[in-house]
PDB file of C-alpha atoms in Angstrom:
ATOM      1  CA  MET A   1       0.000   0.000   0.000  1.00  0.00           C
ATOM      2  CA  LEU A   2       2.768   2.423   0.953  1.00  0.00           C
ATOM      3  CA  ARG A   3       4.579   1.696  -2.320  1.00  0.00           C
ATOM      4  CA  CYS A   4       1.387   2.613  -4.271  1.00  0.00           C
ATOM      5  CA  LEU A   5       1.024   5.877  -2.345  1.00  0.00           C
ATOM      6  CA  VAL A   6       4.650   6.857  -2.944  1.00  0.00           C
ATOM      7  CA  SER A   7       4.604   6.005  -6.647  1.00  0.00           C
ATOM      8  CA  GLY A   8       1.141   7.593  -7.015  1.00  0.00           C
ATOM      9  CA  GLY A   9       2.366  10.749  -5.267  1.00  0.00           C
ATOM     10  CA  ALA A  10       5.456  10.879  -7.474  1.00  0.00           C
ATOM     11  CA  ALA A  11       3.285  10.479 -10.576  1.00  0.00           C
ATOM     12  CA  LEU A  12       1.013  13.312  -9.396  1.00  0.00           C
ATOM     13  CA  ILE A  13       4.001  15.612  -8.778  1.00  0.00           C
ATOM     14  CA  LEU A  14       5.457  14.750 -12.188  1.00  0.00           C
ATOM     15  CA  ALA A  15       2.097  15.393 -13.902  1.00  0.00           C
ATOM     16  CA  LEU A  16       1.693  18.762 -12.143  1.00  0.00           C
ATOM     17  CA  ALA A  17       5.247  19.768 -13.048  1.00  0.00           C
ATOM     18  CA  LEU A  18       4.633  18.954 -16.703  1.00  0.00           C
ATOM     19  CA  MET A  19       1.329  20.862 -16.708  1.00  0.00           C
ATOM     20  CA  ALA A  20       2.680  24.003 -14.983  1.00  0.00           C
ATOM     21  CA  PRO A  21       3.939  25.695 -18.177  1.00  0.00           C
ATOM     22  CA  LEU A  22       0.492  25.283 -19.724  1.00  0.00           C
ATOM     23  CA  ALA A  23      -0.967  27.530 -17.030  1.00  0.00           C
ATOM     24  CA  HIS A  24       1.289  30.292 -18.369  1.00  0.00           C
ATOM     25  CA  GLY A  25       0.243  29.886 -21.994  1.00  0.00           C
ATOM     26  CA  GLY A  26       2.619  27.256 -23.333  1.00  0.00           C
ATOM     27  CA  ASP A  27       5.832  25.381 -22.817  1.00  0.00           C
ATOM     28  CA  ALA A  28       8.778  27.263 -21.449  1.00  0.00           C
ATOM     29  CA  THR A  29      11.586  27.451 -23.978  1.00  0.00           C
ATOM     30  CA  HIS A  30      14.921  29.269 -23.981  1.00  0.00           C
ATOM     31  CA  MET A  31      15.658  31.155 -20.738  1.00  0.00           C
ATOM     32  CA  GLY A  32      12.495  29.784 -19.110  1.00  0.00           C
ATOM     33  CA  GLN A  33      10.254  31.949 -21.309  1.00  0.00           C
ATOM     34  CA  ILE A  34       7.348  30.830 -23.459  1.00  0.00           C
ATOM     35  CA  ALA A  35       7.866  31.272 -27.194  1.00  0.00           C
ATOM     36  CA  SER A  36       5.384  34.151 -27.523  1.00  0.00           C
ATOM     37  CA  LYS A  37       7.487  36.248 -25.111  1.00  0.00           C
ATOM     38  CA  HIS A  38      10.680  35.947 -27.171  1.00  0.00           C
ATOM     39  CA  VAL A  39      11.546  39.005 -29.253  1.00  0.00           C
ATOM     40  CA  LEU A  40      13.837  39.260 -32.291  1.00  0.00           C
ATOM     41  CA  LEU A  41      14.417  42.782 -33.594  1.00  0.00           C
ATOM     42  CA  SER A  42      16.104  43.523 -36.919  1.00  0.00           C
ATOM     43  CA  GLY A  43      17.776  46.893 -37.408  1.00  0.00           C
ATOM     44  CA  ILE A  44      16.783  48.478 -40.720  1.00  0.00           C
ATOM     45  CA  TYR A  45      18.230  51.771 -41.946  1.00  0.00           C
ATOM     46  CA  ASP A  46      15.649  54.566 -42.267  1.00  0.00           C
ATOM     47  CA  LEU A  47      16.535  57.150 -44.929  1.00  0.00           C
ATOM     48  CA  GLU A  48      14.266  59.814 -43.360  1.00  0.00           C
ATOM     49  CA  THR A  49      15.864  59.784 -39.920  1.00  0.00           C
ATOM     50  CA  GLU A  50      19.275  58.526 -41.096  1.00  0.00           C
ATOM     51  CA  ASN A  51      19.222  55.998 -38.296  1.00  0.00           C
ATOM     52  CA  LEU A  52      18.417  52.368 -37.736  1.00  0.00           C
ATOM     53  CA  LYS A  53      14.918  51.455 -36.680  1.00  0.00           C
ATOM     54  CA  PHE A  54      14.211  48.131 -35.077  1.00  0.00           C
ATOM     55  CA  TYR A  55      11.389  46.010 -36.437  1.00  0.00           C
ATOM     56  CA  ARG A  56      10.107  42.835 -34.817  1.00  0.00           C
ATOM     57  CA  VAL A  57      10.627  39.622 -36.768  1.00  0.00           C
ATOM     58  CA  HIS A  58       7.986  37.003 -35.934  1.00  0.00           C
ATOM     59  CA  TYR A  59       8.637  33.260 -35.798  1.00  0.00           C
ATOM     60  CA  ASP A  60       6.815  32.851 -39.137  1.00  0.00           C
ATOM     61  CA  THR A  61       9.211  35.425 -40.722  1.00  0.00           C
ATOM     62  CA  ARG A  62       6.648  38.269 -40.814  1.00  0.00           C
ATOM     63  CA  LEU A  63       8.283  41.647 -40.265  1.00  0.00           C
ATOM     64  CA  GLU A  64       6.334  44.343 -38.436  1.00  0.00           C
ATOM     65  CA  THR A  65       5.885  47.539 -40.421  1.00  0.00           C
ATOM     66  CA  LYS A  66       6.602  50.060 -37.672  1.00  0.00           C
ATOM     67  CA  ASN A  67       9.446  50.736 -35.264  1.00  0.00           C
ATOM     68  CA  TYR A  68       9.142  48.347 -32.312  1.00  0.00           C
ATOM     69  CA  ARG A  69       7.968  49.716 -28.989  1.00  0.00           C
ATOM     70  CA  VAL A  70       7.722  47.701 -25.824  1.00  0.00           C
ATOM     71  CA  PRO A  71       4.065  46.932 -24.972  1.00  0.00           C
ATOM     72  CA  PRO A  72       2.435  48.595 -21.938  1.00  0.00           C
ATOM     73  CA  LYS A  73       2.919  46.819 -18.594  1.00  0.00           C
ATOM     74  CA  GLU A  74       5.953  44.922 -19.912  1.00  0.00           C
ATOM     75  CA  VAL A  75       9.700  45.391 -20.248  1.00  0.00           C
ATOM     76  CA  LEU A  76      11.994  44.020 -22.933  1.00  0.00           C
ATOM     77  CA  VAL A  77      15.101  42.292 -21.620  1.00  0.00           C
ATOM     78  CA  ILE A  78      17.747  42.293 -24.373  1.00  0.00           C
ATOM     79  CA  THR A  79      20.028  39.281 -23.935  1.00  0.00           C
ATOM     80  CA  ASP A  80      21.939  39.123 -27.237  1.00  0.00           C
ATOM     81  CA  VAL A  81      23.216  41.620 -29.793  1.00  0.00           C
ATOM     82  CA  THR A  82      24.562  40.394 -33.145  1.00  0.00           C
ATOM     83  CA  TRP A  83      26.069  42.874 -35.583  1.00  0.00           C
ATOM     84  CA  THR A  84      28.269  43.013 -38.666  1.00  0.00           C
ATOM     85  CA  PHE A  85      30.232  45.799 -40.284  1.00  0.00           C
ATOM     86  CA  ALA A  86      31.147  45.644 -43.942  1.00  0.00           C
ATOM     87  CA  GLY A  87      33.588  48.239 -45.199  1.00  0.00           C
ATOM     88  CA  SER A  88      36.350  47.864 -47.739  1.00  0.00           C
ATOM     89  CA  SER A  89      39.968  46.752 -47.579  1.00  0.00           C
ATOM     90  CA  ALA A  90      40.811  50.422 -46.930  1.00  0.00           C
ATOM     91  CA  ASP A  91      39.045  50.002 -43.548  1.00  0.00           C
ATOM     92  CA  ALA A  92      41.230  47.020 -42.513  1.00  0.00           C
ATOM     93  CA  GLY A  93      42.537  47.356 -38.965  1.00  0.00           C
ATOM     94  CA  ARG A  94      40.108  50.120 -38.008  1.00  0.00           C
ATOM     95  CA  THR A  95      37.790  49.800 -35.049  1.00  0.00           C
ATOM     96  CA  ALA A  96      34.055  49.542 -35.611  1.00  0.00           C
ATOM     97  CA  VAL A  97      31.860  50.671 -32.728  1.00  0.00           C
ATOM     98  CA  VAL A  98      28.186  49.958 -32.121  1.00  0.00           C
ATOM     99  CA  SER A  99      26.393  51.869 -29.399  1.00  0.00           C
ATOM    100  CA  LEU A 100      22.725  51.380 -28.535  1.00  0.00           C
ATOM    101  CA  SER A 101      20.555  53.820 -26.617  1.00  0.00           C
ATOM    102  CA  ILE A 102      17.057  53.837 -25.166  1.00  0.00           C
ATOM    103  CA  TYR A 103      14.789  56.701 -26.227  1.00  0.00           C
ATOM    104  CA  ARG A 104      11.365  57.850 -25.136  1.00  0.00           C
ATOM    105  CA  PRO A 105       9.531  58.839 -28.334  1.00  0.00           C
ATOM    106  CA  GLY A 106       8.953  62.586 -28.537  1.00  0.00           C
ATOM    107  CA  LYS A 107      11.835  63.392 -26.161  1.00  0.00           C
ATOM    108  CA  LYS A 108      15.382  64.398 -27.062  1.00  0.00           C
ATOM    109  CA  ASN A 109      17.210  62.779 -24.164  1.00  0.00           C
ATOM    110  CA  TYR A 110      18.382  59.175 -24.260  1.00  0.00           C
ATOM    111  CA  ALA A 111      20.319  56.672 -22.179  1.00  0.00           C
ATOM    112  CA  GLU A 112      23.265  54.875 -23.743  1.00  0.00           C
ATOM    113  CA  THR A 113      22.955  51.244 -22.674  1.00  0.00           C
ATOM    114  CA  PHE A 114      25.220  49.048 -24.802  1.00  0.00           C
ATOM    115  CA  LEU A 115      28.655  49.515 -26.350  1.00  0.00           C
ATOM    116  CA  SER A 116      30.592  47.032 -28.480  1.00  0.00           C
ATOM    117  CA  SER A 117      33.662  47.265 -30.693  1.00  0.00           C
ATOM    118  CA  ALA A 118      35.612  45.085 -33.101  1.00  0.00           C
ATOM    119  CA  THR A 119      38.682  45.419 -35.307  1.00  0.00           C
ATOM    120  CA  LEU A 120      37.927  45.032 -39.009  1.00  0.00           C
ATOM    121  CA  ASP A 121      39.763  42.249 -40.834  1.00  0.00           C
ATOM    122  CA  ALA A 122      41.818  42.575 -44.050  1.00  0.00           C
ATOM    123  CA  THR A 123      38.639  42.824 -46.128  1.00  0.00           C
ATOM    124  CA  GLY A 124      37.105  45.492 -43.863  1.00  0.00           C
ATOM    125  CA  TRP A 125      34.592  43.114 -42.296  1.00  0.00           C
ATOM    126  CA  CYS A 126      33.687  41.939 -38.789  1.00  0.00           C
ATOM    127  CA  LEU A 127      30.992  39.984 -36.965  1.00  0.00           C
ATOM    128  CA  LYS A 128      30.175  40.195 -33.261  1.00  0.00           C
ATOM    129  CA  ASN A 129      27.703  38.138 -31.280  1.00  0.00           C
ATOM    130  CA  GLU A 130      27.478  39.607 -27.793  1.00  0.00           C
ATOM    131  CA  LYS A 131      25.793  37.931 -24.829  1.00  0.00           C
ATOM    132  CA  VAL A 132      24.439  40.586 -22.490  1.00  0.00           C
ATOM    133  CA  VAL A 133      24.651  38.652 -19.234  1.00  0.00           C
ATOM    134  CA  SER A 134      23.005  41.295 -17.054  1.00  0.00           C
ATOM    135  CA  GLY A 135      20.431  42.127 -19.745  1.00  0.00           C
ATOM    136  CA  VAL A 136      19.526  45.557 -21.066  1.00  0.00           C
ATOM    137  CA  ILE A 137      16.061  46.459 -19.821  1.00  0.00           C
ATOM    138  CA  VAL A 138      13.893  48.623 -22.067  1.00  0.00           C
ATOM    139  CA  GLY A 139      10.745  50.046 -20.468  1.00  0.00           C
ATOM    140  CA  ALA A 140       7.213  50.199 -21.849  1.00  0.00           C
ATOM    141  CA  ASP A 141       6.628  52.494 -24.833  1.00  0.00           C
ATOM    142  CA  MET A 142      10.372  53.028 -25.298  1.00  0.00           C
ATOM    143  CA  GLU A 143      12.531  52.570 -28.408  1.00  0.00           C
ATOM    144  CA  VAL A 144      16.032  51.230 -28.921  1.00  0.00           C
ATOM    145  CA  ARG A 145      18.162  53.230 -31.367  1.00  0.00           C
ATOM    146  CA  LEU A 146      21.676  53.206 -32.691  1.00  0.00           C
ATOM    147  CA  THR A 147      23.745  55.983 -31.158  1.00  0.00           C
ATOM    148  CA  PRO A 148      25.768  58.037 -33.675  1.00  0.00           C
ATOM    149  CA  PRO A 149      28.513  55.806 -35.091  1.00  0.00           C
ATOM    150  CA  SER A 150      32.262  55.835 -34.899  1.00  0.00           C
ATOM    151  CA  PRO A 151      33.781  58.626 -37.007  1.00  0.00           C
ATOM    152  CA  ALA A 152      36.828  56.442 -37.717  1.00  0.00           C
ATOM    153  CA  LEU A 153      35.041  54.437 -40.411  1.00  0.00           C
ATOM    154  CA  THR A 154      34.044  55.172 -43.976  1.00  0.00           C
ATOM    155  CA  SER A 155      30.977  52.930 -43.467  1.00  0.00           C
ATOM    156  CA  ASP A 156      29.214  54.579 -40.578  1.00  0.00           C
ATOM    157  CA  ILE A 157      26.451  52.109 -39.738  1.00  0.00           C
ATOM    158  CA  PRO A 158      26.436  48.362 -39.144  1.00  0.00           C
ATOM    159  CA  GLN A 159      25.488  46.296 -42.156  1.00  0.00           C
ATOM    160  CA  THR A 160      23.245  44.132 -39.986  1.00  0.00           C
ATOM    161  CA  ILE A 161      22.172  44.242 -36.371  1.00  0.00           C
ATOM    162  CA  PHE A 162      19.854  41.911 -34.488  1.00  0.00           C
ATOM    163  CA  LEU A 163      18.626  42.249 -30.916  1.00  0.00           C
ATOM    164  CA  ARG A 164      17.281  39.184 -29.132  1.00  0.00           C
ATOM    165  CA  GLY A 165      15.517  39.016 -25.814  1.00  0.00           C
ATOM    166  CA  TYR A 166      12.197  38.447 -24.118  1.00  0.00           C
ATOM    167  CA  LEU A 167       9.251  40.338 -22.671  1.00  0.00           C
ATOM    168  CA  ALA A 168       8.696  40.247 -18.916  1.00  0.00           C
ATOM    169  CA  PRO A 169       6.008  41.779 -16.712  1.00  0.00           C
ATOM    170  CA  ARG A 170       6.796  45.275 -15.471  1.00  0.00           C
ATOM    171  CA  LYS A 171       6.704  45.165 -11.682  1.00  0.00           C
TER     172      LYS A 171
END
C-alpha cells in the first residue's frame, strides 16, 4: 500500500510539473520563457531619420511595419546583440563601434545602454555576437536606437544588427 502511495504521489508531482507551463500559456523554452514572449528585432536603416529602426521579426518570418515599442505593462530584456560591419579593404585594422541607446519617443534625451567594438579584418569586415549577461532592460513604450557611429570608419552604420531578448512583466 505504501509503495502505491509513494509512486502515485510521485506520478502526481510529475504530472503537475509537466502541466505548470500550460498555465502560463505554453511550454517554457529558452531562458524559461514561453515562445510568444521571445523578441527578435532587426535593425533596418531609415533614410528619413538617417538611423536604424528596429522592427520585430515574428517566428513565421513576418516583419512588423513600424518601429518596435515595448508593450504597456511589460519590459523588454535584451540578452543578445549580433552585428556586422562591412567596409572595404581600406578600412582594414580600423575599429568599428556599435552603441545602442534607449529613447522615449517625442523626447530628445536618451540613455546609452550598450557599447561594443571590433577590429575590421583585411577585407574590412567583422561579426560580433554579444551575450548581455546582465540584460539591457527597455521600459514600456520606449525605443532602442543606434547611437551616432564611430567617425573612424568610412561605413558609418552596421550592415546588420539583431537584438534578441524576451518580454517580462513590469513590476
